[in-house]
mmCIF file of C-alpha atoms in Angstrom:
data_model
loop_
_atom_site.group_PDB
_atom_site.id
_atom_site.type_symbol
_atom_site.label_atom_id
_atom_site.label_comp_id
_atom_site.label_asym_id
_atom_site.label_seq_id
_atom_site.Cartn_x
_atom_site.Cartn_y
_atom_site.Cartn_z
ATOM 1 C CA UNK A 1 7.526 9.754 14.003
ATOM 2 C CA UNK A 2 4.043 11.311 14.018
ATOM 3 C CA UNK A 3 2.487 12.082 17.705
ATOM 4 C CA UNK A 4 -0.960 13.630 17.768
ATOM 5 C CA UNK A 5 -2.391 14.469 21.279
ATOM 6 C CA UNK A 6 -5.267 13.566 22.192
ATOM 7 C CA UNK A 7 -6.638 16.930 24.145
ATOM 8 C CA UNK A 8 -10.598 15.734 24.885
ATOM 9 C CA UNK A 9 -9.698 12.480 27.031
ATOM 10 C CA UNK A 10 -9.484 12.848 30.479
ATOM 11 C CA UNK A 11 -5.873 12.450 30.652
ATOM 12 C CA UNK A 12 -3.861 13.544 27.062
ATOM 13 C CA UNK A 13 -2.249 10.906 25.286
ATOM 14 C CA UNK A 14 -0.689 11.007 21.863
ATOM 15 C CA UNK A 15 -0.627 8.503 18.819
ATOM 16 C CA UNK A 16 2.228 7.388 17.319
ATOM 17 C CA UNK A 17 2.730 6.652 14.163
ATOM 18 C CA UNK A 18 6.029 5.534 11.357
ATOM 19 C CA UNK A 19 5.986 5.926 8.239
ATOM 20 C CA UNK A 20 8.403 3.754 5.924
ATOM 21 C CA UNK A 21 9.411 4.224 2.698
ATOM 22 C CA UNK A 22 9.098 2.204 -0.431
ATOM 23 C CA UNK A 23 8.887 -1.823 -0.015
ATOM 24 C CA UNK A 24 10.638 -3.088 -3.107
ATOM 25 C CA UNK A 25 11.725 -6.297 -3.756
ATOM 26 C CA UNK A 26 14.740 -5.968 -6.133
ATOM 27 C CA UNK A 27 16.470 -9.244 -7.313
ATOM 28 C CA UNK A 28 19.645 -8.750 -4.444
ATOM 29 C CA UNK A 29 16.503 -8.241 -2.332
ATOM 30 C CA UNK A 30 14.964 -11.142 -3.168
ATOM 31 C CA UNK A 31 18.683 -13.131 -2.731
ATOM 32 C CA UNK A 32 19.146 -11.789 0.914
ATOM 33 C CA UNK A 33 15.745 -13.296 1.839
ATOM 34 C CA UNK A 34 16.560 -16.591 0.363
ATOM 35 C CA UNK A 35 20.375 -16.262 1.654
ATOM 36 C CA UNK A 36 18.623 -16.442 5.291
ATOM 37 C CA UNK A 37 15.366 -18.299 4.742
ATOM 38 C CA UNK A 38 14.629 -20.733 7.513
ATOM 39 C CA UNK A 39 12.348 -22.453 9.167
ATOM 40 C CA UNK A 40 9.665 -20.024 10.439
ATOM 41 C CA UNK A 41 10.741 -17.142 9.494
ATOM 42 C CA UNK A 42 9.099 -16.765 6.702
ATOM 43 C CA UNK A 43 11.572 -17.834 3.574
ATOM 44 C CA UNK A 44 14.112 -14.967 5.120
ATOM 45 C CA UNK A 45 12.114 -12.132 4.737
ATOM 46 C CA UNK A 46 11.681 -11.920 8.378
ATOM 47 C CA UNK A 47 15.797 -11.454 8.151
ATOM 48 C CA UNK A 48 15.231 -8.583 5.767
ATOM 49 C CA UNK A 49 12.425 -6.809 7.896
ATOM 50 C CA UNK A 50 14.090 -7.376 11.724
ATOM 51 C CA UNK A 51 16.276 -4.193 11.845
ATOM 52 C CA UNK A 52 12.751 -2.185 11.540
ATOM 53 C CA UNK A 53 10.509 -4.365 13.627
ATOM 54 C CA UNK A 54 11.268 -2.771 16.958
ATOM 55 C CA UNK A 55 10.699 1.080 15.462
ATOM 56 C CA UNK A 56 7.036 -0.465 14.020
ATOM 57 C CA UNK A 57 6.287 -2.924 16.439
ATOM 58 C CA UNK A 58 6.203 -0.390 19.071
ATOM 59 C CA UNK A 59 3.934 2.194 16.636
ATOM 60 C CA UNK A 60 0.369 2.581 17.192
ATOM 61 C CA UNK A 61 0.939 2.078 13.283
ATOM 62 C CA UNK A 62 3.059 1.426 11.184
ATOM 63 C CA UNK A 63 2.873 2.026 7.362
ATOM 64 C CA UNK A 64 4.696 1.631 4.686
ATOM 65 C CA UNK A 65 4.410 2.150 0.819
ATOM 66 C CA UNK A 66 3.741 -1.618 -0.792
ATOM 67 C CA UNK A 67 5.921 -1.238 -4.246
ATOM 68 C CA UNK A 68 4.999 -4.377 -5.700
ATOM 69 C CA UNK A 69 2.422 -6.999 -6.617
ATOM 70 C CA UNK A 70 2.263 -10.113 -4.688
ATOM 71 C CA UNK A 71 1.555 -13.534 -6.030
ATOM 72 C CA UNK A 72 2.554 -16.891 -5.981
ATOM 73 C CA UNK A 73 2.624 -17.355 -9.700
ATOM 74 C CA UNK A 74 5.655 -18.553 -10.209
ATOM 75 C CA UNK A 75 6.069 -17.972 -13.654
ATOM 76 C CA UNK A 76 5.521 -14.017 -12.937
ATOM 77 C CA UNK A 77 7.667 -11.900 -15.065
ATOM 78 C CA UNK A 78 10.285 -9.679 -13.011
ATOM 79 C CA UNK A 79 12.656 -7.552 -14.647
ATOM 80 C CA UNK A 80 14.755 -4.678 -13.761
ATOM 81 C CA UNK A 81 11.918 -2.208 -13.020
ATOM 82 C CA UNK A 82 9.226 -5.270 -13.048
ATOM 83 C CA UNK A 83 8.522 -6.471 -9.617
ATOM 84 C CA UNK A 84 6.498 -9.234 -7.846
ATOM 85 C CA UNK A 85 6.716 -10.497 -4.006
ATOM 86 C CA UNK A 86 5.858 -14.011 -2.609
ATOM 87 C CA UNK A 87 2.585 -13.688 -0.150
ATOM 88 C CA UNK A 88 5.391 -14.426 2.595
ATOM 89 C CA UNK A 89 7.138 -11.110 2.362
ATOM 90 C CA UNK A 90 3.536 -9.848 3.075
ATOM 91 C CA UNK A 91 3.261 -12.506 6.010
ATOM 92 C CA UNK A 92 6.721 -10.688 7.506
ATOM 93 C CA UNK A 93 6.077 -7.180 6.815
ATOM 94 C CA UNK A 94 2.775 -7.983 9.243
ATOM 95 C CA UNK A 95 5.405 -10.225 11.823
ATOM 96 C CA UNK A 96 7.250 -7.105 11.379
ATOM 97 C CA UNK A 97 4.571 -4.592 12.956
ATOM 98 C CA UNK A 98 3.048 -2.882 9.553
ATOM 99 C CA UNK A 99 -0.259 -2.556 10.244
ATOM 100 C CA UNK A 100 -1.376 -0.593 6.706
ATOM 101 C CA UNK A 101 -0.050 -0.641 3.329
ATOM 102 C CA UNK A 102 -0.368 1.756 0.409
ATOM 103 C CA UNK A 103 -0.750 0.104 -2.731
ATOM 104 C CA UNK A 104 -1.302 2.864 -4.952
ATOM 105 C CA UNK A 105 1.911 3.290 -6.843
ATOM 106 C CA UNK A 106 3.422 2.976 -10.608
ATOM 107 C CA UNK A 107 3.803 -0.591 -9.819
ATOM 108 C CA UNK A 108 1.056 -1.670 -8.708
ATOM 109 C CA UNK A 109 -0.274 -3.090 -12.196
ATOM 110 C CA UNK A 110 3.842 -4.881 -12.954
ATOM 111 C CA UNK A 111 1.629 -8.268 -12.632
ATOM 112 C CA UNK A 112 -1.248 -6.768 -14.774
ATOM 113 C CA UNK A 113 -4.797 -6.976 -13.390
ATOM 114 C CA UNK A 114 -4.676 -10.570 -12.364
ATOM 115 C CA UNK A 115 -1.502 -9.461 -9.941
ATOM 116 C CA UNK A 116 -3.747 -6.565 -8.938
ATOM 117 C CA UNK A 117 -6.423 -8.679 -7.593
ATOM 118 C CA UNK A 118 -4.324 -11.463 -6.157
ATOM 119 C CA UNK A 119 -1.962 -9.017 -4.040
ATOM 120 C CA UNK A 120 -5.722 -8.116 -2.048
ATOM 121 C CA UNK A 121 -6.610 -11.264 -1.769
ATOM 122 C CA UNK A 122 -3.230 -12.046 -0.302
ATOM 123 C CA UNK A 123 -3.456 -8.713 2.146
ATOM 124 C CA UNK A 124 -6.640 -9.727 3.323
ATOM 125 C CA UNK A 125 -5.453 -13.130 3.930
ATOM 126 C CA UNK A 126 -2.552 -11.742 6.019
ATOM 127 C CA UNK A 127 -4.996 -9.101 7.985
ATOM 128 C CA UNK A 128 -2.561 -6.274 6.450
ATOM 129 C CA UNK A 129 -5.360 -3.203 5.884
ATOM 130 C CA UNK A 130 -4.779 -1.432 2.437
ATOM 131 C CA UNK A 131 -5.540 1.650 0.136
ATOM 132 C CA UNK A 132 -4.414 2.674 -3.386
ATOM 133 C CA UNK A 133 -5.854 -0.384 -5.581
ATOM 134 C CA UNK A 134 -9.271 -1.881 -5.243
ATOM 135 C CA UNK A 135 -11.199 -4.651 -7.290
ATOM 136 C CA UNK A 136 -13.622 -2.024 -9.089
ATOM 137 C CA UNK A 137 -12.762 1.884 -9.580
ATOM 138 C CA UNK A 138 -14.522 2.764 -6.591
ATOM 139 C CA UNK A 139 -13.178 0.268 -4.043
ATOM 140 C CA UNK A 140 -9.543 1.666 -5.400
ATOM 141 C CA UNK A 141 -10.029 4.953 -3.915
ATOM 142 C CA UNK A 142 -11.322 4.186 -0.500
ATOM 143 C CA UNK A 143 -9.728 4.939 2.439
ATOM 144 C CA UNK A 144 -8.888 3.069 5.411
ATOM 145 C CA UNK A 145 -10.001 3.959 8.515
ATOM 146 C CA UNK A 146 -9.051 2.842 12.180
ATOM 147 C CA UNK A 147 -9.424 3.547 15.832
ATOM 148 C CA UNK A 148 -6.556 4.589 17.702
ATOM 149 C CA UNK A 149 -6.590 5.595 21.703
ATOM 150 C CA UNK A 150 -10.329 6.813 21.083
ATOM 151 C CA UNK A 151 -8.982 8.509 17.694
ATOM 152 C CA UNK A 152 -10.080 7.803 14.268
ATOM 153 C CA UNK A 153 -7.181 7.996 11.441
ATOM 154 C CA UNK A 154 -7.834 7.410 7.742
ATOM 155 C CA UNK A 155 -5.584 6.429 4.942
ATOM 156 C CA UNK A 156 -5.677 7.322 1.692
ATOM 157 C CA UNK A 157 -3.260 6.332 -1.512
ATOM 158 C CA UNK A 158 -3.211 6.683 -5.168
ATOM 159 C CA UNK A 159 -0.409 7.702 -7.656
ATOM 160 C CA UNK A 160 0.260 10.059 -10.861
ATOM 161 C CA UNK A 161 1.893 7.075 -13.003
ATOM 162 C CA UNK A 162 0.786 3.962 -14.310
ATOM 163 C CA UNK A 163 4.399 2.665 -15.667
ATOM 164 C CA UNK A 164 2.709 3.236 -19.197
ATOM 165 C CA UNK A 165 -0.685 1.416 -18.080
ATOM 166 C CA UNK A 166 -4.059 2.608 -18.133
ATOM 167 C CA UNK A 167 -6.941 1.769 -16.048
ATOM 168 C CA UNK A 168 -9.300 -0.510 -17.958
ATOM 169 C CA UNK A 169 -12.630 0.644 -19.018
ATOM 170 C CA UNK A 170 -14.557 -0.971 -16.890
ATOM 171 C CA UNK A 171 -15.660 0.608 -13.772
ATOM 172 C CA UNK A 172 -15.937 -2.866 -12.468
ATOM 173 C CA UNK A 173 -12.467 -4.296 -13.064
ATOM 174 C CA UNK A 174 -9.536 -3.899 -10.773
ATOM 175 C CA UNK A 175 -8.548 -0.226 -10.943
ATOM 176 C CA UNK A 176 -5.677 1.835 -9.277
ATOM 177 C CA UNK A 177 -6.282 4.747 -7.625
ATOM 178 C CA UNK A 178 -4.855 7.122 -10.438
ATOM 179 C CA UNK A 179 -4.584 11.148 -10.591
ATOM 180 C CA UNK A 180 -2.942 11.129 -14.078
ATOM 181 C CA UNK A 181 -0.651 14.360 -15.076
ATOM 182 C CA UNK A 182 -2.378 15.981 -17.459
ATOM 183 C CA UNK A 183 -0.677 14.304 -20.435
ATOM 184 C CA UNK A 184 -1.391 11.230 -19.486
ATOM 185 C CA UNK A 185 -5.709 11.831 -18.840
ATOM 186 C CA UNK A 186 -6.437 9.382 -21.493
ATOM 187 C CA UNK A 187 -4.974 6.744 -18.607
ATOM 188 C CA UNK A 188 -8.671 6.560 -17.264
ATOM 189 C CA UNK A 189 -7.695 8.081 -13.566
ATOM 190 C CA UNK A 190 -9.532 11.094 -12.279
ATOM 191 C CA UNK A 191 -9.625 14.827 -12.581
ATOM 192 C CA UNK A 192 -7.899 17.207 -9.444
ATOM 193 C CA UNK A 193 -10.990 18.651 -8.758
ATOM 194 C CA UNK A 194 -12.895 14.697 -8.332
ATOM 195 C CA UNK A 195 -9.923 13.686 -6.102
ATOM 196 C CA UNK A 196 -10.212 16.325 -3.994
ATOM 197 C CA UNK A 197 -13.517 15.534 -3.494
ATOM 198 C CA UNK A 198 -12.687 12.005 -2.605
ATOM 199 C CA UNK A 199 -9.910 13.353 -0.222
ATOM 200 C CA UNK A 200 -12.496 15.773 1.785
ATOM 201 C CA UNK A 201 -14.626 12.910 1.877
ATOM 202 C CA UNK A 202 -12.739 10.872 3.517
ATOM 203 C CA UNK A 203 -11.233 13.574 5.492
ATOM 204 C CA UNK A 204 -14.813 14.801 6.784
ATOM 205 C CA UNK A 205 -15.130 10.797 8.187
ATOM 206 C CA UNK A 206 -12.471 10.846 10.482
ATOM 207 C CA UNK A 207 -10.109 12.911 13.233
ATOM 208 C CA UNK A 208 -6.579 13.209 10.789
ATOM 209 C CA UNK A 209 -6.159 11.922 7.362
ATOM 210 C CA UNK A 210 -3.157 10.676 5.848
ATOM 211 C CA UNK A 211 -3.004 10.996 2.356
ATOM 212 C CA UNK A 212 -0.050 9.207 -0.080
ATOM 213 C CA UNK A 213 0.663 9.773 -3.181
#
C-alpha cells in the first residue's frame, strides 16, 4: 500500500494505491478458471481474482503487471513459457478492481504483433487503462495519466527483454516499450539516456510518477 497526502487541499487526504504482481495465466491457471466457470462470472476467472478484489476494490487504484497477450484466437500457441489470456480474464481483472495494467514485459510479443495489437483493442474494450505496448513506437512509451482526490498520477512501463524478439523496423507497427541491455541494442528499443528523457517527461506532466519495469 502506497498513501500520498495530499497537503494543499483544505483538509489532507491521502491516495491509496496496490500494486500486484505478475498476472500470468499458466495452464493449472487456466484449469482453475475453467474448474469454476459459471454463469456470470466470467468463465471462472472471477473465482481466480475474488481473494484480491476487496484489497483493489477498495484502492484509489489498483495495478497490476499484465504478463500475457490476450486474444480470442483460439488456435494461439501456449507453451510452457508461451502465454495467451481469453478477453474475459481481462473482463475480471476490471470486476476485480484493477484499474491500470502494465503491459510492458518479456511477454508481451508471446502472440507476435497481431497478439500485441489485439490485447489493446481488448483493454480498451474493457475500459482497463494501459502502458508498456502501443500500436506505433511512440504510443508504446506513453504514460498514463489520471486524476485522483485533485492529484494527478502517471504510469509508465516498459521492459529490458523481448523473450528473443525485436521490435520491428517500423516506427509505425506495434512496438513494446523496450530499454534493451546493452547486448541486446540491435533489439530496436531505446538508449538510457532517451528513456530517461521519456521518464522526466512524463514525470514533469504530473504530481508522482510510477514507473515499471
Amino acid at each position: 500500500l502506497l498513501f500520498i497526502p495530499l497537503w494543499g487541499m483544505a483538509a489532507p487526504a491521502r491516495v491509496e494505491l496496490v500494486f500486484g504482481g505478475d498476472v500470468i495465466p499458466h495452464g493449472e491457471v487456466k484449469s482453475v478458471a475453467k474448474a469454476h466457470a459459471r454463469s456470470g462470472n466470467h468463465e471462472g476467472w472471477d473465482h481466480v481474482f475474488g481473494p484480491l478484489s476487496d484489497v483493489l476494490r477498495t484502492a484509489d487504484v489498483g495495478v497490476v503487471n499484465l504478463e500475457t497477450p490476450v486474444t480470442d484466437e483460439r488456435k494461439a500457441v501456449t507453451q510452457e513459457l508461451v502465454f495467451n489470456a481469453p478477453p474475459a480474464m481481462v473482463q475480471a481483472l476490471v470486476n476485480a478492481g484493477v484499474k491500470v495494467v502494465s503491459t510492458g514485459n518479456n511477454h508481451a510479443r508471446d502472440q507476435h504483433l497481431e497478439g500485441m495489437a489485439e490485447t489493446l483493442r481488448h483493454l480498451d474494450a474493457a475500459g482497463l487503462r494501459h502502458t508498456g505496448t502501443g500500436l506505433t513506437r511512440d504510443a508504446a512509451w506513453e504514460p498514463v495519466f489520471m486524476e485522483v482526490r485533485g492529484l494527478k498520477l502517471g504510469f509508465l512501463s516498459f521492459t529490458r527483454s523481448l523473450n528473443g524478439f525485436s521490435n520491428p523496423k517500423e516506427a509505425d507497427a506495434p512496438h513494446v516499450a523496450l530499454l534493451p541491455y546493452p547486448e541486446h541494442a540491435s533489439k530496436r528499443g531505446l538508449r538510457p539516456e532517451e528513456a530517461l528523457e521519456r521518464v522526466r517527461a512524463a514525470a514533469a506532466k504530473c504530481d508522482a510518477l510510477f514507473v515499471m519495469g
